Coordinates of N, CA, C and O in Angstrom, one line a residue:
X1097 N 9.6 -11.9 -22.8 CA 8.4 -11.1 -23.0 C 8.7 -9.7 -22.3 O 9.7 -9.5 -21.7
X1098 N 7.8 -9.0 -22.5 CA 8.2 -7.0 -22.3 C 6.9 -6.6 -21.8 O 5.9 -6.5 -22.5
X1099 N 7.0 -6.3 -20.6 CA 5.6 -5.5 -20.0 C 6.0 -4.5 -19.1 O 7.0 -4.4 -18.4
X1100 N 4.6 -3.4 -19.3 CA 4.7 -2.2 -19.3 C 5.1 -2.1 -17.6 O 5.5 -3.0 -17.0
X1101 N 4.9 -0.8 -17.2 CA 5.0 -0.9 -16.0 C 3.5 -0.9 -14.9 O 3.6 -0.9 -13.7
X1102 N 2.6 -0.9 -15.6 CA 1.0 -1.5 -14.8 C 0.9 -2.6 -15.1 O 0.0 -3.1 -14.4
X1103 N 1.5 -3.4 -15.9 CA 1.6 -5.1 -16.0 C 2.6 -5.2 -15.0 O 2.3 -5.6 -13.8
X1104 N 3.8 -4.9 -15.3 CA 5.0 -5.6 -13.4 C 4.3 -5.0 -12.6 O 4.3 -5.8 -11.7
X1105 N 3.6 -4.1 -12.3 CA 3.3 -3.7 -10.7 C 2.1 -4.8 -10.6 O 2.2 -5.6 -9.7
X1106 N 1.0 -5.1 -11.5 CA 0.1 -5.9 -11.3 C 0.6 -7.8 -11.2 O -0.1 -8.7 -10.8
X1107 N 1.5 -7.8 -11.5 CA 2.5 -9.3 -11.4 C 2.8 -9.0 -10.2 O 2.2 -9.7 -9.3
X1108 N 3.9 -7.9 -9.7 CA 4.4 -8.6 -8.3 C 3.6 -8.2 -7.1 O 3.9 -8.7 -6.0
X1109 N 2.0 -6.9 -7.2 CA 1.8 -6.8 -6.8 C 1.8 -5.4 -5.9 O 1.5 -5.5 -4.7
X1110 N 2.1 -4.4 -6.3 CA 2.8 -3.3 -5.9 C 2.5 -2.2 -7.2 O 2.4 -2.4 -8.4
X1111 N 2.6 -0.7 -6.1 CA 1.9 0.2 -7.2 C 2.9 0.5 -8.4 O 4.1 0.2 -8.4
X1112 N 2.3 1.0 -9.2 CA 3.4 1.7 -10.5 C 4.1 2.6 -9.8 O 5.3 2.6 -10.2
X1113 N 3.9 3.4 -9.1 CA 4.4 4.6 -8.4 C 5.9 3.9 -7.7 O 6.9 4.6 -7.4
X1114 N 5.9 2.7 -7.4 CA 7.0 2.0 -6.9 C 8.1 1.4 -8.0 O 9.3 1.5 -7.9
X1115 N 7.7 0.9 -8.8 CA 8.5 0.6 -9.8 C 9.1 1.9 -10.7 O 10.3 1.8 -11.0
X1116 N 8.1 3.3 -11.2 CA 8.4 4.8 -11.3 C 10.1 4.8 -10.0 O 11.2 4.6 -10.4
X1117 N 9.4 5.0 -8.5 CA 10.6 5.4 -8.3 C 12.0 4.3 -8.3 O 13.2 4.6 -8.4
X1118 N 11.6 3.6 -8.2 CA 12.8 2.2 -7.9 C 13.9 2.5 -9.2 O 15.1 2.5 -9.1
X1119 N 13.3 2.6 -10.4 CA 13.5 3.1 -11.9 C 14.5 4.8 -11.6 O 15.7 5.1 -11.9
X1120 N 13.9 5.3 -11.1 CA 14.5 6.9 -10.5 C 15.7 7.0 -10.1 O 16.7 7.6 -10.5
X1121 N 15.5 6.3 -9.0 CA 17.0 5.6 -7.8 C 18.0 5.1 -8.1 O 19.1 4.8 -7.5
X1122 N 17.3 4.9 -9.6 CA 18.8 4.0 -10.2 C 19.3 1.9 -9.6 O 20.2 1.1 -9.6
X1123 N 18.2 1.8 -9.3 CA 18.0 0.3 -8.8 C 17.4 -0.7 -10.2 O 17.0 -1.9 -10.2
X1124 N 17.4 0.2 -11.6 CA 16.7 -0.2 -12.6 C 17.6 -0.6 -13.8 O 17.2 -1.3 -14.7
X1125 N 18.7 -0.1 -13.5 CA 19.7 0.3 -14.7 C 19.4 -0.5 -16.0 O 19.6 0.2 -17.0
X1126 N 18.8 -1.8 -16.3 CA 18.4 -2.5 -17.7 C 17.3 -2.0 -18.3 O 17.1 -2.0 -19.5
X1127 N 16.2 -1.5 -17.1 CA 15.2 -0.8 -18.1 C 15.2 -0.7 -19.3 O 16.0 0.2 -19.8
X1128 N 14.6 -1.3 -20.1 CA 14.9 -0.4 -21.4 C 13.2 0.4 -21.5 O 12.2 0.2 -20.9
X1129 N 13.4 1.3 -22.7 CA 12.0 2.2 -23.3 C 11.5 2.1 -24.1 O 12.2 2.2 -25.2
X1130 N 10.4 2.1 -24.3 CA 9.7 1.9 -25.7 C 10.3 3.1 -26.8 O 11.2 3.9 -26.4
X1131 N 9.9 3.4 -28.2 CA 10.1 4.5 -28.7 C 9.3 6.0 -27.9 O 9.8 7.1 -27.9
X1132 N 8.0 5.7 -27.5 CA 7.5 6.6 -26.8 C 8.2 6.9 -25.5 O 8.0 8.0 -25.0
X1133 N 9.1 6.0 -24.9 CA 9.6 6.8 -23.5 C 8.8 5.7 -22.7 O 9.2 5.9 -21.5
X1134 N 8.0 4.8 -22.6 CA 7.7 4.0 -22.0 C 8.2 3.2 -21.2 O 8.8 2.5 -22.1
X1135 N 8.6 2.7 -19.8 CA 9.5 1.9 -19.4 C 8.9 0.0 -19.8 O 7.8 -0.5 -19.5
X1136 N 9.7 -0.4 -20.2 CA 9.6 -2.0 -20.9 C 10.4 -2.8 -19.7 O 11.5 -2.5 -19.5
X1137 N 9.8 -3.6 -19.0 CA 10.2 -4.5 -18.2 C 10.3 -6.0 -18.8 O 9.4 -6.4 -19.6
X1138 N 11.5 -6.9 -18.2 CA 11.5 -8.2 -18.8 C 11.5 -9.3 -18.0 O 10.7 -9.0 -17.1
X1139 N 12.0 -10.3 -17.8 CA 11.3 -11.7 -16.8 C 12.7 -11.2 -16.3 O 12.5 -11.0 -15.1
X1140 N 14.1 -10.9 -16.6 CA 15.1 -10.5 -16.1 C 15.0 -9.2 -14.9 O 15.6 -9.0 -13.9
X1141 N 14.2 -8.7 -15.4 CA 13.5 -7.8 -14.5 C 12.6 -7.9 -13.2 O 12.6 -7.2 -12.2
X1142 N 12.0 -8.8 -13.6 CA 11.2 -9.5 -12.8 C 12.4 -9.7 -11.5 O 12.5 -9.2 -10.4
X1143 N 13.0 -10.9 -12.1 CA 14.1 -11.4 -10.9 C 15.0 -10.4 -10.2 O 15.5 -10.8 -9.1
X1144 N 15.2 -9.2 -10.6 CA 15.7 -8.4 -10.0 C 14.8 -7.1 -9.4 O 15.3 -6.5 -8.4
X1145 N 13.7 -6.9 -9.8 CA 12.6 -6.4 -8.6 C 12.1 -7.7 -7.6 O 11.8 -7.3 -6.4
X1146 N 11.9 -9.1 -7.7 CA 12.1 -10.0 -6.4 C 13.1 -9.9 -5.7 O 12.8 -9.6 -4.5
X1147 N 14.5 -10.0 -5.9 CA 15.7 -9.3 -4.9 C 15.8 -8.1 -4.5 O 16.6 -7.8 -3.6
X1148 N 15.0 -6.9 -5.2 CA 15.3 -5.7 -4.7 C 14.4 -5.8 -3.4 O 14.8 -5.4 -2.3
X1149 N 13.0 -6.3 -3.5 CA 12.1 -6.5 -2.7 C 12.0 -7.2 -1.5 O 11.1 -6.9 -0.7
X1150 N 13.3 -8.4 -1.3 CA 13.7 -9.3 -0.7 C 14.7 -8.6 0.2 O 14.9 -8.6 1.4
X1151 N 15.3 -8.0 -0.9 CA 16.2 -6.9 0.5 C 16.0 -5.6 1.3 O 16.6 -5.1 2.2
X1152 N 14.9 -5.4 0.4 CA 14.3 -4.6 1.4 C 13.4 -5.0 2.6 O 13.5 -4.4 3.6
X1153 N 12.7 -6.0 2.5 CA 11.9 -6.7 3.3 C 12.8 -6.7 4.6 O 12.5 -6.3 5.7
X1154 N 14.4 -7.5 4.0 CA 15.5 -8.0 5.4 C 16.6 -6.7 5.9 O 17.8 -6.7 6.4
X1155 N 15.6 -5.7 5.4 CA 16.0 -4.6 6.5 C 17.3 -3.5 5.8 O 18.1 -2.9 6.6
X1156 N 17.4 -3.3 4.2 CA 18.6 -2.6 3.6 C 17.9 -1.3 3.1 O 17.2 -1.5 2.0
X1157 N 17.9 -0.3 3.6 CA 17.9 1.3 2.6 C 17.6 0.8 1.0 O 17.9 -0.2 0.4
X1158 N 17.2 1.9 0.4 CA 17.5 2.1 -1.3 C 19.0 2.1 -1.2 O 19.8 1.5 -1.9
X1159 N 19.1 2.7 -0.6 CA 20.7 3.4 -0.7 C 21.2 2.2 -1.1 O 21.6 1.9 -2.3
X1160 N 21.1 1.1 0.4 CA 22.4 0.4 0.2 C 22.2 -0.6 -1.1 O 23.1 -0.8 -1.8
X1161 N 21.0 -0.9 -1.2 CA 20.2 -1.7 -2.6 C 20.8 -1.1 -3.4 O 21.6 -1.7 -4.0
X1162 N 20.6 0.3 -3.9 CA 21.6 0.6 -5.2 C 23.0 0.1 -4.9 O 23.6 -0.4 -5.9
X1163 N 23.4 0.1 -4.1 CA 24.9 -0.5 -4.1 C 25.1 -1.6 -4.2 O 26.3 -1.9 -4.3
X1164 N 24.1 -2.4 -4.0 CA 24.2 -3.9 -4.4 C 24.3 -4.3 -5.8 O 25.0 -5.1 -6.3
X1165 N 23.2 -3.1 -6.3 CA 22.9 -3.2 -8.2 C 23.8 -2.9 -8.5 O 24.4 -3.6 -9.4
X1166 N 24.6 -1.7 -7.9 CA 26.3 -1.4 -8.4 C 27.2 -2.4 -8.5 O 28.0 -2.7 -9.4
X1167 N 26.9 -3.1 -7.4 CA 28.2 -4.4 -7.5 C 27.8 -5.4 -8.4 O 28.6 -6.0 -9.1
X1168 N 26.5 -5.7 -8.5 CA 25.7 -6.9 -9.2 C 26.5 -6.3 -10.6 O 26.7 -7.2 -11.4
X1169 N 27.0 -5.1 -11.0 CA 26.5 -4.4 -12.8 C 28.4 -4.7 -12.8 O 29.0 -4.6 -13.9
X1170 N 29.3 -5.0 -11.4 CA 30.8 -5.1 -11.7 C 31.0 -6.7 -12.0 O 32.1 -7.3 -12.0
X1171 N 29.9 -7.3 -12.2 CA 30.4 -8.5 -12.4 C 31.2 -9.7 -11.7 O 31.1 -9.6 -10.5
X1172 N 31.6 -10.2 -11.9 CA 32.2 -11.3 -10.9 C 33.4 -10.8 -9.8 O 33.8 -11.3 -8.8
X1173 N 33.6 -10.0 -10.2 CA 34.7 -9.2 -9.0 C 34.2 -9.1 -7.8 O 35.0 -8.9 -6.8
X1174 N 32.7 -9.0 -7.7 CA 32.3 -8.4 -6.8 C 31.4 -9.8 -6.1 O 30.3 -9.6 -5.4
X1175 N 32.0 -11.0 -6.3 CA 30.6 -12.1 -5.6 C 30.8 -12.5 -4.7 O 30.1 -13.3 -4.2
X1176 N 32.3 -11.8 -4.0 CA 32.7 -12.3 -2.3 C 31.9 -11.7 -1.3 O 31.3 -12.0 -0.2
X1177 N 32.1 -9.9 -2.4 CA 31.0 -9.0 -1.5 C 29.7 -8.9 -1.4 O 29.1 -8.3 -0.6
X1178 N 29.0 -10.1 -2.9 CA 27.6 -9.6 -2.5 C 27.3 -11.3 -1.8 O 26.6 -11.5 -0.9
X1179 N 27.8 -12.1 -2.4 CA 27.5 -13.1 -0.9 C 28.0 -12.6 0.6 O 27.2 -12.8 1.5
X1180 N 28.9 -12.0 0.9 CA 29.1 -11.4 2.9 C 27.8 -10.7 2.6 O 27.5 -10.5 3.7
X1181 N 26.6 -10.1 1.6 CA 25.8 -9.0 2.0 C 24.8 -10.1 2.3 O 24.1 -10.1 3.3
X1182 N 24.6 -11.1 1.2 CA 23.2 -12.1 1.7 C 23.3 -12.9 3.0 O 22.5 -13.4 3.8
X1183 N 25.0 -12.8 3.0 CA 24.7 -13.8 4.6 C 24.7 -13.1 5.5 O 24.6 -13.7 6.6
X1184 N 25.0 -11.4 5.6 CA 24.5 -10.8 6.6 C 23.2 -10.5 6.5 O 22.7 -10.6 7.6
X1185 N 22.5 -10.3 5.9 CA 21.3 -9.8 5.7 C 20.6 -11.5 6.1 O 19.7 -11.2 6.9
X1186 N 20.6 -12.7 5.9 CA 20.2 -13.6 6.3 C 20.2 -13.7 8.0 O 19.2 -14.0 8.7
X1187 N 21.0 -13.3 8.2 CA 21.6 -13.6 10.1 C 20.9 -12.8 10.3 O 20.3 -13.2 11.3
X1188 N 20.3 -11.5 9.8 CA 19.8 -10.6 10.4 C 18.2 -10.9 10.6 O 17.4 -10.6 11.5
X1189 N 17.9 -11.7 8.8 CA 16.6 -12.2 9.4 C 16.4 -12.8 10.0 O 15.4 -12.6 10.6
X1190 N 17.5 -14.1 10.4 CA 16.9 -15.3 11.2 C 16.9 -14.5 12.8 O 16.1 -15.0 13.6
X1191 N 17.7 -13.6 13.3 CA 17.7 -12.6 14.5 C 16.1 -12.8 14.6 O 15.4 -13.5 15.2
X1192 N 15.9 -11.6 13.6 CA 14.1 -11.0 13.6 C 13.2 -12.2 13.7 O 12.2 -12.0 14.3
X1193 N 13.4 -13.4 13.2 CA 12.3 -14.4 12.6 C 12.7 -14.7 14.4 O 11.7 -14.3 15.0
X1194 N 13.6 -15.2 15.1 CA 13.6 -15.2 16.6 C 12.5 -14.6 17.5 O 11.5 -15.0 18.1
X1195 N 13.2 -13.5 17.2 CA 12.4 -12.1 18.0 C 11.0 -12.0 18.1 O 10.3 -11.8 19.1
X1196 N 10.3 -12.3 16.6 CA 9.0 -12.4 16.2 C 8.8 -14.0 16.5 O 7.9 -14.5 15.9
X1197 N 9.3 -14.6 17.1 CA 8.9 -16.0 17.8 C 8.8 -15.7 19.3 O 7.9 -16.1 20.0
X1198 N 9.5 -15.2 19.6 CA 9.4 -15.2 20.8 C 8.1 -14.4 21.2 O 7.4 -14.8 22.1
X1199 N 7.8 -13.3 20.6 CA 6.9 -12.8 20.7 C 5.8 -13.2 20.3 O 4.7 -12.6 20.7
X1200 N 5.8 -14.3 19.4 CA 4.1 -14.9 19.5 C 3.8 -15.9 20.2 O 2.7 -16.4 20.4
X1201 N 4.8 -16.1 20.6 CA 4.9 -16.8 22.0 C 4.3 -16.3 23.0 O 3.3 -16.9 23.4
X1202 N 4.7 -15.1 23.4 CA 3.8 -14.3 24.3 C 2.6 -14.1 24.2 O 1.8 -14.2 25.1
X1203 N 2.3 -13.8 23.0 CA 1.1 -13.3 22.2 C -0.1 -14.4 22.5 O -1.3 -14.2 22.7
X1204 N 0.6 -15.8 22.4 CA -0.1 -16.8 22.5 C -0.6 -17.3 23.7 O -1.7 -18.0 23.8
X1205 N 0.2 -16.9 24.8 CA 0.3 -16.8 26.2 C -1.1 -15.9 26.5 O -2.2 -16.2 27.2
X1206 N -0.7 -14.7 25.7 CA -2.0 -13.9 27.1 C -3.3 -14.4 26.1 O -4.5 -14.2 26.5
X1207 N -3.1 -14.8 25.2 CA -4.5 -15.2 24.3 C -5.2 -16.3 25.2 O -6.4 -16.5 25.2
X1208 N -4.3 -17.1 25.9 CA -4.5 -18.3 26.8 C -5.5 -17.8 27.7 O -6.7 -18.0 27.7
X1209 N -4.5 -16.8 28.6 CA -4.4 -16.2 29.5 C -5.4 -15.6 29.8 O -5.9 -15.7 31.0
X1210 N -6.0 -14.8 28.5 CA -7.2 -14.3 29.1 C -8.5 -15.0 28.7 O -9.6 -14.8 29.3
X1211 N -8.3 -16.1 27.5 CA -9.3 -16.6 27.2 C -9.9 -17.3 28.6 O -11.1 -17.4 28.8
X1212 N -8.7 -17.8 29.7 CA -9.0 -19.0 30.5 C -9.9 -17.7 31.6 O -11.1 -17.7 32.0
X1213 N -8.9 -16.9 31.8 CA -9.4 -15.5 33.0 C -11.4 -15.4 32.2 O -12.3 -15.7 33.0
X1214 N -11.7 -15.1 30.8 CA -12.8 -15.1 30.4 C -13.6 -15.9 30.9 O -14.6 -15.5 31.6
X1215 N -13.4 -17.3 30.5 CA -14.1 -18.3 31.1 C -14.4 -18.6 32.7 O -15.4 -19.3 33.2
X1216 N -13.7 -18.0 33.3 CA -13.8 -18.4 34.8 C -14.7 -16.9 35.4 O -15.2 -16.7 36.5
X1217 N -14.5 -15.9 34.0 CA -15.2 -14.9 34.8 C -14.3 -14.0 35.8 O -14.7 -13.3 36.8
X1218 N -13.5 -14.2 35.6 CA -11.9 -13.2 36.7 C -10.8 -13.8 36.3 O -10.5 -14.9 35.9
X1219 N -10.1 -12.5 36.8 CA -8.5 -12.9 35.9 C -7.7 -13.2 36.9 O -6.5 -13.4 36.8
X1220 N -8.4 -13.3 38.1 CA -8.1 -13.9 39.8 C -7.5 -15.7 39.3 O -6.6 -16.4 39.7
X1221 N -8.9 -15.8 38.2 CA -8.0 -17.6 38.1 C -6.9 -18.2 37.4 O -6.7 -19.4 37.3
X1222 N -6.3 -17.2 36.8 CA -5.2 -17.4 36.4 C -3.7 -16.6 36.7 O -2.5 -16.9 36.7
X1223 N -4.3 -15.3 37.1 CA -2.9 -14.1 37.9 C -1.6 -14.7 38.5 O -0.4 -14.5 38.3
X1224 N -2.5 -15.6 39.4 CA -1.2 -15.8 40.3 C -0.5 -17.8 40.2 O 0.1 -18.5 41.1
X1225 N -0.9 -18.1 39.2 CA -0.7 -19.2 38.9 C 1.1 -19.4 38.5 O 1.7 -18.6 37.7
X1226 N 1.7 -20.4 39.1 CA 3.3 -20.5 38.5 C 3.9 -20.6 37.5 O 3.2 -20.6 36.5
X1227 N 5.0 -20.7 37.4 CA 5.0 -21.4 35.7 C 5.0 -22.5 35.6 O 4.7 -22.7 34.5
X1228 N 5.3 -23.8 36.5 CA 4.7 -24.9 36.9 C 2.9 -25.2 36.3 O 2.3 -25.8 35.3
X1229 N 2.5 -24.5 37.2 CA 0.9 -24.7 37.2 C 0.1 -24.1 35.3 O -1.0 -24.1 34.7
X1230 N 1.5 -23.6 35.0 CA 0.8 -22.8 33.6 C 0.9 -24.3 32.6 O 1.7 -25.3 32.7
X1231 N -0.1 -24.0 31.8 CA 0.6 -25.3 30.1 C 1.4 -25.5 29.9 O 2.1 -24.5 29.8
X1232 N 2.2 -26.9 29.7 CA 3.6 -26.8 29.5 C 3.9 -26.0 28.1 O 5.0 -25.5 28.1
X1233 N 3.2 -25.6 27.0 CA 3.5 -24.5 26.0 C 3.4 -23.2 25.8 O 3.6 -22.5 24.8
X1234 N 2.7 -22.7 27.5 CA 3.0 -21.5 28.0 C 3.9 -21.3 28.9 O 3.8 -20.2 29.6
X1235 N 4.9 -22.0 29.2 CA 5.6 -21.8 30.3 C 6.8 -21.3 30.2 O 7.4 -20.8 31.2
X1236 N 7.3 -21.3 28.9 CA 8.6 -20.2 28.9 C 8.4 -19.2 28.8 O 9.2 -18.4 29.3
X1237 N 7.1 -18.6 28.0 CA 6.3 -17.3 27.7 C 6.3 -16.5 29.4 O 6.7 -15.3 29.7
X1238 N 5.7 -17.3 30.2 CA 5.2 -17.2 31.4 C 6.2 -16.6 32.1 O 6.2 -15.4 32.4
X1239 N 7.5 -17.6 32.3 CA 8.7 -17.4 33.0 C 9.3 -15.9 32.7 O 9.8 -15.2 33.5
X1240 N 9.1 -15.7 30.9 CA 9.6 -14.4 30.2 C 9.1 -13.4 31.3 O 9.9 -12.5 31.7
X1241 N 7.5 -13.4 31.9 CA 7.2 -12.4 32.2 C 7.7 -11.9 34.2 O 7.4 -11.0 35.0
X1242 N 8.6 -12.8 34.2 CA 9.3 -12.8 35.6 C 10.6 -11.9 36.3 O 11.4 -12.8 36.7
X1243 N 10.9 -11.0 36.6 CA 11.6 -10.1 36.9 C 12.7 -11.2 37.6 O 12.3 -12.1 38.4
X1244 N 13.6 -11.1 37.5 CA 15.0 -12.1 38.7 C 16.1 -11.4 38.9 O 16.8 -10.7 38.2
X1245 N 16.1 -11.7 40.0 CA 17.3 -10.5 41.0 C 18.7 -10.9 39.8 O 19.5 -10.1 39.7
X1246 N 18.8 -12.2 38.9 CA 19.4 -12.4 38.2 C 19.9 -12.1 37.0 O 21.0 -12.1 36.5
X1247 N 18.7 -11.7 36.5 CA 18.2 -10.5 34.9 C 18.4 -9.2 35.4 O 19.3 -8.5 34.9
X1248 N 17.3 -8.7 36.8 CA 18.6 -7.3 36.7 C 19.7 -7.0 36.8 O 20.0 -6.0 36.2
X1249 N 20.9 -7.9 37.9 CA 22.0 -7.9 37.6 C 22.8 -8.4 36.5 O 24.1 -8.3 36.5
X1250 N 22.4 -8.7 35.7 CA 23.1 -9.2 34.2 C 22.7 -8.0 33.3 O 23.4 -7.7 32.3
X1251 N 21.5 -7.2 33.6 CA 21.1 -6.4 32.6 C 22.1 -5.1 33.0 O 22.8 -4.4 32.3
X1252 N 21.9 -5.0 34.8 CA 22.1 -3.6 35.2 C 23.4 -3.5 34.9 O 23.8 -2.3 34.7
X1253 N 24.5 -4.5 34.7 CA 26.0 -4.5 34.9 C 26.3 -4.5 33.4 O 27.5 -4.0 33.2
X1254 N 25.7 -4.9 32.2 CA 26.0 -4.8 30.9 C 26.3 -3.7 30.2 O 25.3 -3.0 30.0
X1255 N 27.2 -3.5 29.7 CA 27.4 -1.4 28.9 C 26.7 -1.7 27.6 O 26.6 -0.8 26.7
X1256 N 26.3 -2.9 27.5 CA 25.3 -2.3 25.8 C 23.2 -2.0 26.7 O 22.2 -1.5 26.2
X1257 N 23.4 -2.6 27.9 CA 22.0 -2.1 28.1 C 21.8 -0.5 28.9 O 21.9 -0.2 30.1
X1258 N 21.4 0.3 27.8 CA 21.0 1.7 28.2 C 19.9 2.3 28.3 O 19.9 3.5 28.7

């Protein structure tokens, strides 16, 4: 099937103005056009604005995305290089998907934190509590917020922390 380009933006979700430039960039190359000049999108299309979109999400420029479509359009020569790109680009999500755990971890913590402070009416009843005395599913959150003569010297002595 062949739809316009306000039918794919309304499928995946996203304006025409993005599928316009994505088309521009050269991330499009099968496009084809109606006789008017119209751009004609296909379900082939489809699957390749979901990976364009997929890699953008896990953190790759247009740039490098056209260079993926470049390798994708060399055919099989090229499937050592674009699998090393998905399994870096994977490592890099599962990094972020970490990072953003850890952090709603915290997130979860002061939600605790102040709900309990709310209830008691002062943030006196929870401030100075241990990480012992905290929930055991706030307690690494808790620990995180702990300064140790150990973390500064691991941080202070490290050449990647600047």
């Amino acid at each position: 099937m062949r739809y316009t380009v306000g039918e794919m933006a309304k499928i995946l979700g996203i304006a025409p103005s993005t599928l316009r430039y994505y088309d521009q960039e050269g991330l499009l190359p099968l496009v084809t056009r109606s006789r008017g000049g119209m751009r004609l999108f296909t379900d082939a299309d489809y699957e390749t604005l979901i990976v364009i979109d997929c890699l953008k999400k896990s953190g790759l420029s247009i740039r490098e995305i056209k260079s993926f479509i470049a390798l994708a359009a060399e055919g099989d020569s090229t499937l050592k290089e674009r699998l090393a790109l998905f399994e870096k680009r994977r490592e890099s999500v599962k990094e972020r998907i970490q990072e953003l755990q850890e952090t709603l971890e915290l997130l979860n913590f002061k939600c605790w934190y102040y709900e309990t402070a709310t209830e008691a009416g002062t943030e006196e009843a929870v401030r100075h509590l241990s990480v012992q005395e905290t929930p055991a599913q706030y307690q690494e959150a808790k620990a995180r917020l702990a300064i140790t003569d150990q973390m500064i010297k691991e941080r202070l002595d490290s050449p990647e922390t600047a």
